[in-house]
């Protein structure tokens, strides 16, 4: 499947520094002897530090898990050899700062004994998700650049299909030959790794980009690829072609949006070393414990490439390559363009360490003293991101952060081209790094200040609330005491009906209070709520998997149970209201007002709870909301009839109207499509469906309207109660059931017309009829129970 | 006479037209930004430390906006805050008022837990609820929430709270700005110092 | 073993400011040679004087500003300023005029703004304009060129070395020689209002050469040559010169006015007369006071080209590179604001004055 030769695009800027690659490619790929001690920092990747699962003194086997990932963007760590854990704590760390970092120190026992491995030869039979898991559990992070966990990178944008898988064999930095060596000697494994990723991602295109200064690697990769659906693309050498964004631009002409990921434009870029690790993880079952590292520089007598265990101290590696300590002046981890200097030889190599450059003072002389910028513009000509480095330099000097952001400082990839070409030897990249760090720190500080402000204000509000609450409690207590006292005083002179009246009055008020339910009522209420909950849950589940027959069968039962519970509860409440005598006419107006207030309060707290629950309420919240709804209903029911709110019904009417309009629109659209495209069976069907929907919707609308008018009249007559939530719910259920019944009917008809097997459709029809019957019954029963109330 | 009248009328008409334009512009392009207090408050470091003599940052912001408080009373904000306030209010940059404290590196409170007696006094003092604990239980500081205001230090009856600077780690370490080449004298330039 | 901590990149190119400055100086040599051949030792004396004065002024100010003298003198920028100013001055101007021009250029044009890289105006042009305005007579006295005898036998040209030195250092002691000076071609065309171009050419005035202004065409071609070398060696970018020459060519084409008496001269005449090529490749390309981005440089150059023509055709001076460059220097920051290139990954460039002020 060799497609037409791909167009090679050019990137702006770029430089051609002396390559110095041949020094380290003369000795092939050597295997580093087993070191006596390994230092394994817990932060080898971008993201959260991994968490040790071993203790000091533990004996571990090669490949055994030492530390596990602590989040999505994190990476587990495995023992590179067998031995004993001798320390867990701060240890030398390869970082420009020279600071220490938490690490597991492992003393090798020399046996190099593997733990049990589970290689998978037949990975094609596995789900991509399983393979991703294997990659994640093998602790693989990007081995070329920043060290982003590979599994997270592969599924960075789950919703975005990956069309192009790009394999980065560019290795544009001078001196480094690790990927070159890997491609020369391990091309087959790399291709196997690519195939695994292809199985995971199913890309339309696989591009392997290699610079034309690596003819041996290109030949080896071409041979290994053979006639597989991958393309090895050779393009002119230019630094920094190997930057992820730059490589994408070279191979596809597209640009990764600022602040975005390659996945945003349907691409994923993987490094050669990462592919080797993927191969090892899946086909050999080995976690990531070794890598190929270039050892080079003037201070080494035999520069070479080695396969070294992660965690091997740099001292061991350099000694292996014949370090001349007196010549070593500058030790760089990474390449001469983007690498960072190390202060000590005790630090180990990490999963990301592709090169150690031990330079002499002649090779990497200290930079000359910076001269003033003469704005010659060579830097902007060299910048691969088309920034204005000299402007950034001026603004960095003046710490004008807004201007730096305006000039897109954060799109700088720190490739070093600008510093390389600067005739005034200005350490431009250092200015950008410092500015970026400062801006980030300030942003963080601002963020924290906002956060603190919020916490402070909330605390103030809480304190205020607490004081007010105390004050109110005190008042309420005082009032209550006064009332009881008054009642007592009133009762004393003559034990007439007034006292009875007064007491019943109090009882009634208590009964109206949501909390003033008798234990029995409470229990009933809870039962009703639980039943309602179960019903809702079942309905939700059905919505999620509409094919589940068991669940659908449960619903009518649940509905009935719910209905019954509700009825019992309503009856219990009814008893109370029946028991309670009619309010004395004198107190009527006052009572109405109080009741209204109570209802309003109940509604307010319901609203608050709903707001708090938001779109995804927890179970408790739902329960609470339900209970509050109950209260509202009760409170509303107690209101003088003409005061009852009409809102719920209005809403249902509105919804029905909306549905009808939507159905009408859909029908029209389908019809239009048909008139444009002529006769089409699928369209015809669509129209039919739309028509049915419309008629359903119109039916519902009619019903709703009828109810509304009925209600209006009933309200005018002040005879009937408003439609409460339960009624509505039941009615909706009935409508749904009716709709599904109709649909089933249609399905049967269709099946008959097509001379197909009508069996399943008929079962469906029977089912839906049953559901409809039940719903209708439930509704009728509910209405009846309401009538009795 | 006629000419004078014409001139007056023309001028009057002009005045009316421009007045209308100005009036329209004043309404059409009205900028109703944040009230000044909020803008000032946004620049303050929100440590709520009270070193300025106000009970929190917002009161100080109100003090600056309404009461003519000087802008140099915020030691945690330091030079940069004073500069920002001066820019916002278009006033002179003042040196930090040493009476209210000095600008120090950011610190966080640390409770020596072995010595804590669980009195909850520090919890009540913390303006941002960054201390966790209960009566007779050991307390601890949520480092991420602590603003380093040191208001909890004073109430502690057993003096078990220290203010410690946040450590530098490889994660938060940052490159310094290079020494400016121009301030270097050629003969001073050490190898590799730049 | 103390290992150094240095930020990346660890490899460096071998570009140095000194190298750039030396290349610029070297590239003026063809022009210097042609001018010397045409006008005699005057040009060389100018260069020598200006270099000494510039270095002395720079050293003095650096010392006063307590800056490392050798470090900054060795960057070669003062020499470039001196040479460019010297090449712009007419040969045989009195020594004190060179002194005033150079020291003003270095002290006021450059050092008082903070030294190399900080000056908003091209220092050489600042010095030039100061002496042009202050001493118009001396500044417009151009000697006749070698070979003038053939066209106008009563003129004689090219002074001997001794005569030249006398003229420069003891200007008062030398009697004015009749028929020694000559109006430049730009001058002639500008002041002409009665003759058609053909009549002008036939009038015996040595105005038009085979390409541009007589004799001046060779000076311009020599500078063009030097500039081409600089662009080829990537010391300069092509943008600013291209912008200026294109704009000047276009303007002179549009407002040519044929060959009548009100003609402003042909495009070739404008491109190869006066200081056009010196300006295009050595003055407009000054990075410090010019625009930054490639697009900005084209705009900057074009602005200079247009202004040069406007002043030449309708202004008060026969040539105008210095004024045009200074005016555009003023505009450079604004140009920079509106010509920011589009950064990788952005849909469009962030242009204009920006969010911050």
mmCIF file of C-alpha atoms in Angstrom, chain C residues 17-163:
data_model
loop_
_atom_site.group_PDB
_atom_site.id
_atom_site.type_symbol
_atom_site.label_atom_id
_atom_site.label_comp_id
_atom_site.label_asym_id
_atom_site.label_seq_id
_atom_site.Cartn_x
_atom_site.Cartn_y
_atom_site.Cartn_z
ATOM 1 C CA UNK C 17 28.535 41.362 16.288
ATOM 2 C CA UNK C 18 32.095 42.223 15.288
ATOM 3 C CA UNK C 19 31.877 39.933 12.298
ATOM 4 C CA UNK C 20 28.695 41.587 11.145
ATOM 5 C CA UNK C 21 30.188 45.041 11.537
ATOM 6 C CA UNK C 22 33.336 44.032 9.653
ATOM 7 C CA UNK C 23 31.276 42.618 6.819
ATOM 8 C CA UNK C 24 29.355 45.858 6.571
ATOM 9 C CA UNK C 25 32.574 47.850 6.482
ATOM 10 C CA UNK C 26 34.012 45.515 3.882
ATOM 11 C CA UNK C 27 30.956 45.783 1.712
ATOM 12 C CA UNK C 28 31.329 49.557 1.451
ATOM 13 C CA UNK C 29 34.776 49.157 -0.127
ATOM 14 C CA UNK C 30 33.611 49.018 -3.756
ATOM 15 C CA UNK C 31 31.692 52.227 -3.184
ATOM 16 C CA UNK C 32 34.645 53.805 -1.428
ATOM 17 C CA UNK C 33 36.913 52.823 -4.300
ATOM 18 C CA UNK C 34 34.621 54.297 -6.921
ATOM 19 C CA UNK C 35 34.138 57.508 -4.968
ATOM 20 C CA UNK C 36 37.861 57.856 -4.440
ATOM 21 C CA UNK C 37 38.479 57.322 -8.112
ATOM 22 C CA UNK C 38 35.857 59.871 -9.042
ATOM 23 C CA UNK C 39 36.441 62.535 -6.417
ATOM 24 C CA UNK C 40 39.992 61.932 -5.249
ATOM 25 C CA UNK C 41 41.332 61.599 -1.716
ATOM 26 C CA UNK C 42 38.496 63.523 -0.111
ATOM 27 C CA UNK C 43 36.440 60.427 0.618
ATOM 28 C CA UNK C 44 39.348 58.601 2.205
ATOM 29 C CA UNK C 45 40.225 61.582 4.333
ATOM 30 C CA UNK C 46 36.594 61.783 5.460
ATOM 31 C CA UNK C 47 36.616 58.131 6.458
ATOM 32 C CA UNK C 48 39.868 58.409 8.340
ATOM 33 C CA UNK C 49 38.831 61.534 10.200
ATOM 34 C CA UNK C 50 35.383 60.250 11.027
ATOM 35 C CA UNK C 51 36.754 56.949 12.329
ATOM 36 C CA UNK C 52 39.170 58.692 14.676
ATOM 37 C CA UNK C 53 36.585 61.146 15.937
ATOM 38 C CA UNK C 54 33.963 58.428 16.391
ATOM 39 C CA UNK C 55 36.255 56.123 18.353
ATOM 40 C CA UNK C 56 37.429 59.005 20.492
ATOM 41 C CA UNK C 57 33.886 60.202 21.185
ATOM 42 C CA UNK C 58 32.700 56.695 21.958
ATOM 43 C CA UNK C 59 35.615 56.050 24.308
ATOM 44 C CA UNK C 60 35.067 59.336 26.080
ATOM 45 C CA UNK C 61 31.398 58.739 26.665
ATOM 46 C CA UNK C 62 31.899 55.128 27.700
ATOM 47 C CA UNK C 63 34.395 56.306 30.252
ATOM 48 C CA UNK C 64 31.975 58.939 31.512
ATOM 49 C CA UNK C 65 29.227 56.342 31.685
ATOM 50 C CA UNK C 66 31.601 54.007 33.522
ATOM 51 C CA UNK C 67 31.268 51.253 30.972
ATOM 52 C CA UNK C 68 34.018 48.882 29.848
ATOM 53 C CA UNK C 69 35.661 50.875 27.049
ATOM 54 C CA UNK C 70 37.541 48.160 25.189
ATOM 55 C CA UNK C 71 34.593 45.770 25.292
ATOM 56 C CA UNK C 72 32.252 48.215 23.650
ATOM 57 C CA UNK C 73 34.760 49.802 21.286
ATOM 58 C CA UNK C 74 35.629 46.413 19.906
ATOM 59 C CA UNK C 75 32.114 45.713 18.714
ATOM 60 C CA UNK C 76 32.830 47.915 15.694
ATOM 61 C CA UNK C 77 29.543 49.753 15.731
ATOM 62 C CA UNK C 78 31.163 53.162 16.140
ATOM 63 C CA UNK C 79 33.323 52.506 13.107
ATOM 64 C CA UNK C 80 30.314 51.609 11.005
ATOM 65 C CA UNK C 81 28.560 54.821 12.041
ATOM 66 C CA UNK C 82 31.690 56.802 11.206
ATOM 67 C CA UNK C 83 32.144 55.216 7.768
ATOM 68 C CA UNK C 84 28.560 55.652 6.743
ATOM 69 C CA UNK C 85 28.548 59.267 7.811
ATOM 70 C CA UNK C 86 31.873 59.858 6.058
ATOM 71 C CA UNK C 87 30.557 58.364 2.835
ATOM 72 C CA UNK C 88 27.476 60.558 3.004
ATOM 73 C CA UNK C 89 29.464 63.780 3.466
ATOM 74 C CA UNK C 90 30.810 65.549 0.388
ATOM 75 C CA UNK C 91 34.542 65.013 -0.052
ATOM 76 C CA UNK C 92 36.862 67.808 1.111
ATOM 77 C CA UNK C 93 34.548 69.224 3.754
ATOM 78 C CA UNK C 94 36.472 70.970 6.521
ATOM 79 C CA UNK C 95 37.727 68.758 9.324
ATOM 80 C CA UNK C 96 35.608 70.460 11.964
ATOM 81 C CA UNK C 97 32.498 69.608 10.066
ATOM 82 C CA UNK C 98 33.419 65.943 10.218
ATOM 83 C CA UNK C 99 34.129 66.366 13.908
ATOM 84 C CA UNK C 100 30.773 67.971 14.585
ATOM 85 C CA UNK C 101 28.889 65.402 12.547
ATOM 86 C CA UNK C 102 30.574 62.334 13.965
ATOM 87 C CA UNK C 103 30.625 63.387 17.546
ATOM 88 C CA UNK C 104 26.978 64.417 17.390
ATOM 89 C CA UNK C 105 26.147 61.069 15.837
ATOM 90 C CA UNK C 106 27.991 59.109 18.510
ATOM 91 C CA UNK C 107 27.210 61.208 21.555
ATOM 92 C CA UNK C 108 23.660 62.360 20.921
ATOM 93 C CA UNK C 109 22.587 59.851 18.332
ATOM 94 C CA UNK C 110 23.742 56.802 20.183
ATOM 95 C CA UNK C 111 25.401 56.945 23.580
ATOM 96 C CA UNK C 112 22.980 59.271 25.291
ATOM 97 C CA UNK C 113 20.199 56.850 24.451
ATOM 98 C CA UNK C 114 22.125 54.122 26.233
ATOM 99 C CA UNK C 115 24.628 52.956 23.691
ATOM 100 C CA UNK C 116 24.527 50.250 21.105
ATOM 101 C CA UNK C 117 21.104 48.797 20.494
ATOM 102 C CA UNK C 118 19.212 51.502 22.356
ATOM 103 C CA UNK C 119 19.139 54.344 19.864
ATOM 104 C CA UNK C 120 15.817 55.014 18.180
ATOM 105 C CA UNK C 121 17.444 56.920 15.309
ATOM 106 C CA UNK C 122 20.153 55.968 12.912
ATOM 107 C CA UNK C 123 23.179 57.736 14.450
ATOM 108 C CA UNK C 124 24.954 58.385 11.152
ATOM 109 C CA UNK C 125 21.863 60.047 9.759
ATOM 110 C CA UNK C 126 21.402 62.106 12.922
ATOM 111 C CA UNK C 127 24.947 63.427 12.497
ATOM 112 C CA UNK C 128 24.435 64.008 8.788
ATOM 113 C CA UNK C 129 21.219 65.943 9.222
ATOM 114 C CA UNK C 130 22.728 68.094 11.962
ATOM 115 C CA UNK C 131 25.596 69.231 9.753
ATOM 116 C CA UNK C 132 23.384 69.465 6.679
ATOM 117 C CA UNK C 133 21.079 71.901 8.413
ATOM 118 C CA UNK C 134 23.821 73.773 10.227
ATOM 119 C CA UNK C 135 26.301 74.119 7.368
ATOM 120 C CA UNK C 136 24.315 74.008 4.150
ATOM 121 C CA UNK C 137 26.993 75.609 1.998
ATOM 122 C CA UNK C 138 29.737 73.188 2.886
ATOM 123 C CA UNK C 139 27.337 70.291 2.738
ATOM 124 C CA UNK C 140 26.173 70.999 -0.780
ATOM 125 C CA UNK C 141 29.561 71.657 -2.296
ATOM 126 C CA UNK C 142 30.303 68.552 -4.295
ATOM 127 C CA UNK C 143 33.525 68.549 -6.318
ATOM 128 C CA UNK C 144 33.464 67.832 -9.998
ATOM 129 C CA UNK C 145 34.335 64.285 -10.869
ATOM 130 C CA UNK C 146 37.233 62.833 -12.763
ATOM 131 C CA UNK C 147 36.639 63.039 -16.475
ATOM 132 C CA UNK C 148 34.597 66.225 -16.312
ATOM 133 C CA UNK C 149 37.209 67.926 -18.486
ATOM 134 C CA UNK C 150 36.003 66.008 -21.463
ATOM 135 C CA UNK C 151 32.460 67.325 -21.088
ATOM 136 C CA UNK C 152 33.205 70.824 -19.813
ATOM 137 C CA UNK C 153 36.772 71.714 -20.645
ATOM 138 C CA UNK C 154 36.784 74.778 -18.357
ATOM 139 C CA UNK C 155 36.308 72.588 -15.295
ATOM 140 C CA UNK C 156 39.052 70.642 -13.701
ATOM 141 C CA UNK C 157 38.771 67.999 -11.076
ATOM 142 C CA UNK C 158 40.515 65.721 -8.630
ATOM 143 C CA UNK C 159 42.830 67.489 -6.294
ATOM 144 C CA UNK C 160 46.229 66.120 -5.407
ATOM 145 C CA UNK C 161 46.769 64.739 -1.920
ATOM 146 C CA UNK C 162 48.504 67.820 -0.590
ATOM 147 C CA UNK C 163 45.903 70.127 -2.000
#
